[in-house]
Amino acid sequence: MTIVLFAFFLLCLTGIRLRFCNEAYISRDTTIQINGIFVFLVLLSHFISTLNSSFPYSDFYMEFREFMKQLVVTTFLFYSGYGVMISIRKKGLNYVNKLPTKMIELIINFSVAIVLFAILGWVLDKDYSFGRIIASCIGWKSIGNSNWYLFDILLLYGLSFVAYIVTKGKQRRFLGMMLGLSLMAMLFLAEYQNGTRWYNTFLCYWVGLTYGAYKERFDQWLLHKPWQAPIGLLIFGMCFLIFHYFRGNILFYILHAICFVLCVNVASMFLHFHSPMLLWLGKHIFSIYILQRIPMIVGKAIGLHEEYTIIYFFGTLVVCFLMAEVFDRCTKIIVKRLVY
């Protein structure tokens, strides 16, 4: 797995160039490609967790995986929050009124994936109750699928809608209310769900909202001179390492996740991304994220994970990517007919 990791990073480097004062550092194309990097890391992490024995040459990768943990999803939340705030600034209430529709689209897409997992469970003699299947459609429960991120993003979109309506679009009040609601949501998730993954990166969305609200100020501080972004990266990087050392405490874990995503964002101010591979991965991030466990479950059910781990891995990649391409095309048609 270490070889796979290095090969992937080398491929990434072929599409990355130094470009100081990169005005497009947080453009849609750039953020899609950055998310493409991390969705592949999520896939690797989920894959390695299915194995009973170690994957060949995986020692370094396992240390890297332990170092990253939930950091691999921080950009998903940060860029989602940023995108919501930029859209609010441009379109105001017209965009906010579309958030419930956006939530419905996500639920429809996820429900299609849940049907696939339910069929797979039936084939493998898994006994899932109807209630569990329905709860899985919003990410509250799982029938073999990854679920917590979907529930969190639905919750965050819902909170954004409520906060904007209550504060009547007043930016500072909106951000303040979102922070309060986010903290309450984190307490709720800590109480009613198992695992800190449900809430330990939750505030990255709020940080993205805040960044979108004050982007011009951040650009003034970090972007317009070649030395600004590297110094900013050094400062955020030092904070990250300090908080990382103490991340056994949940407060420091949250802070180190925020510092990490800010490091990634500042680094993109002097790195230009132009990789067709990352662009494809980023455009299919949702389908890759929710479908990746299907080929893993199938491969494990037929015993590939025990003696044919190389075939199991590359088979998982090929099947997952093919499924993602087909899934996205089909769900676009379904959503268009059901929602629009």
Short mmCIF file of N, CA, C and O in Angstrom, two decimals, residues 83-99 102 164 169:
data_model
loop_
_atom_site.label_atom_id
_atom_site.label_comp_id
_atom_site.label_asym_id
_atom_site.label_seq_id
_atom_site.Cartn_x
_atom_site.Cartn_y
_atom_site.Cartn_z
N GLY A 83 -18.42 27.18 -0.23
CA GLY A 83 -19.30 27.28 -1.40
C GLY A 83 -20.67 27.81 -1.04
O GLY A 83 -21.26 28.61 -1.77
N VAL A 84 -21.20 27.36 0.10
CA VAL A 84 -22.51 27.85 0.56
C VAL A 84 -22.45 29.35 0.82
O VAL A 84 -23.34 30.10 0.40
N MET A 85 -21.42 29.82 1.51
CA MET A 85 -21.33 31.24 1.83
C MET A 85 -21.15 32.10 0.58
O MET A 85 -21.78 33.16 0.45
N ILE A 86 -20.32 31.66 -0.34
CA ILE A 86 -20.12 32.43 -1.58
C ILE A 86 -21.43 32.51 -2.35
O ILE A 86 -21.79 33.56 -2.90
N SER A 87 -22.18 31.41 -2.40
CA SER A 87 -23.47 31.40 -3.09
C SER A 87 -24.47 32.31 -2.39
O SER A 87 -25.25 33.00 -3.04
N ILE A 88 -24.44 32.32 -1.06
CA ILE A 88 -25.33 33.21 -0.30
C ILE A 88 -24.98 34.67 -0.59
O ILE A 88 -25.88 35.51 -0.78
N ARG A 89 -23.71 34.99 -0.64
CA ARG A 89 -23.29 36.37 -0.92
C ARG A 89 -23.71 36.81 -2.31
O ARG A 89 -24.03 37.99 -2.53
N LYS A 90 -23.72 35.88 -3.25
CA LYS A 90 -24.06 36.23 -4.63
C LYS A 90 -25.58 36.24 -4.86
O LYS A 90 -26.10 37.11 -5.55
N LYS A 91 -26.29 35.27 -4.27
CA LYS A 91 -27.71 35.08 -4.60
C LYS A 91 -28.66 35.30 -3.44
O LYS A 91 -29.87 35.39 -3.64
N GLY A 92 -28.13 35.35 -2.22
CA GLY A 92 -28.96 35.63 -1.06
C GLY A 92 -30.05 34.60 -0.82
O GLY A 92 -29.82 33.39 -0.92
N LEU A 93 -31.25 35.08 -0.56
CA LEU A 93 -32.37 34.22 -0.22
C LEU A 93 -32.72 33.25 -1.34
O LEU A 93 -33.18 32.13 -1.07
N ASN A 94 -32.50 33.65 -2.59
CA ASN A 94 -32.80 32.76 -3.71
C ASN A 94 -32.01 31.46 -3.61
O ASN A 94 -32.52 30.38 -3.91
N TYR A 95 -30.75 31.56 -3.18
CA TYR A 95 -29.94 30.35 -3.00
C TYR A 95 -30.36 29.58 -1.76
O TYR A 95 -30.49 28.35 -1.80
N VAL A 96 -30.58 30.29 -0.67
CA VAL A 96 -30.95 29.63 0.59
C VAL A 96 -32.23 28.83 0.42
O VAL A 96 -32.36 27.72 0.96
N ASN A 97 -33.18 29.36 -0.33
CA ASN A 97 -34.43 28.65 -0.56
C ASN A 97 -34.24 27.36 -1.35
O ASN A 97 -35.13 26.50 -1.37
N LYS A 98 -33.08 27.24 -2.01
CA LYS A 98 -32.79 26.03 -2.77
C LYS A 98 -32.08 24.96 -1.92
O LYS A 98 -31.90 23.83 -2.39
N LEU A 99 -31.66 25.32 -0.71
CA LEU A 99 -30.96 24.36 0.14
C LEU A 99 -31.82 23.12 0.45
O LEU A 99 -31.30 22.00 0.41
N LYS A 102 -31.58 20.96 -2.47
CA LYS A 102 -30.25 20.35 -2.51
C LYS A 102 -30.18 19.16 -1.57
O LYS A 102 -29.59 18.11 -1.90
N TYR A 164 -30.02 31.22 8.44
CA TYR A 164 -30.18 32.35 7.52
C TYR A 164 -31.58 32.95 7.66
O TYR A 164 -31.74 34.18 7.70
N GLY A 169 -30.48 36.92 7.07
CA GLY A 169 -29.33 37.12 6.19
C GLY A 169 -28.27 38.06 6.71
O GLY A 169 -27.31 38.38 5.98
#
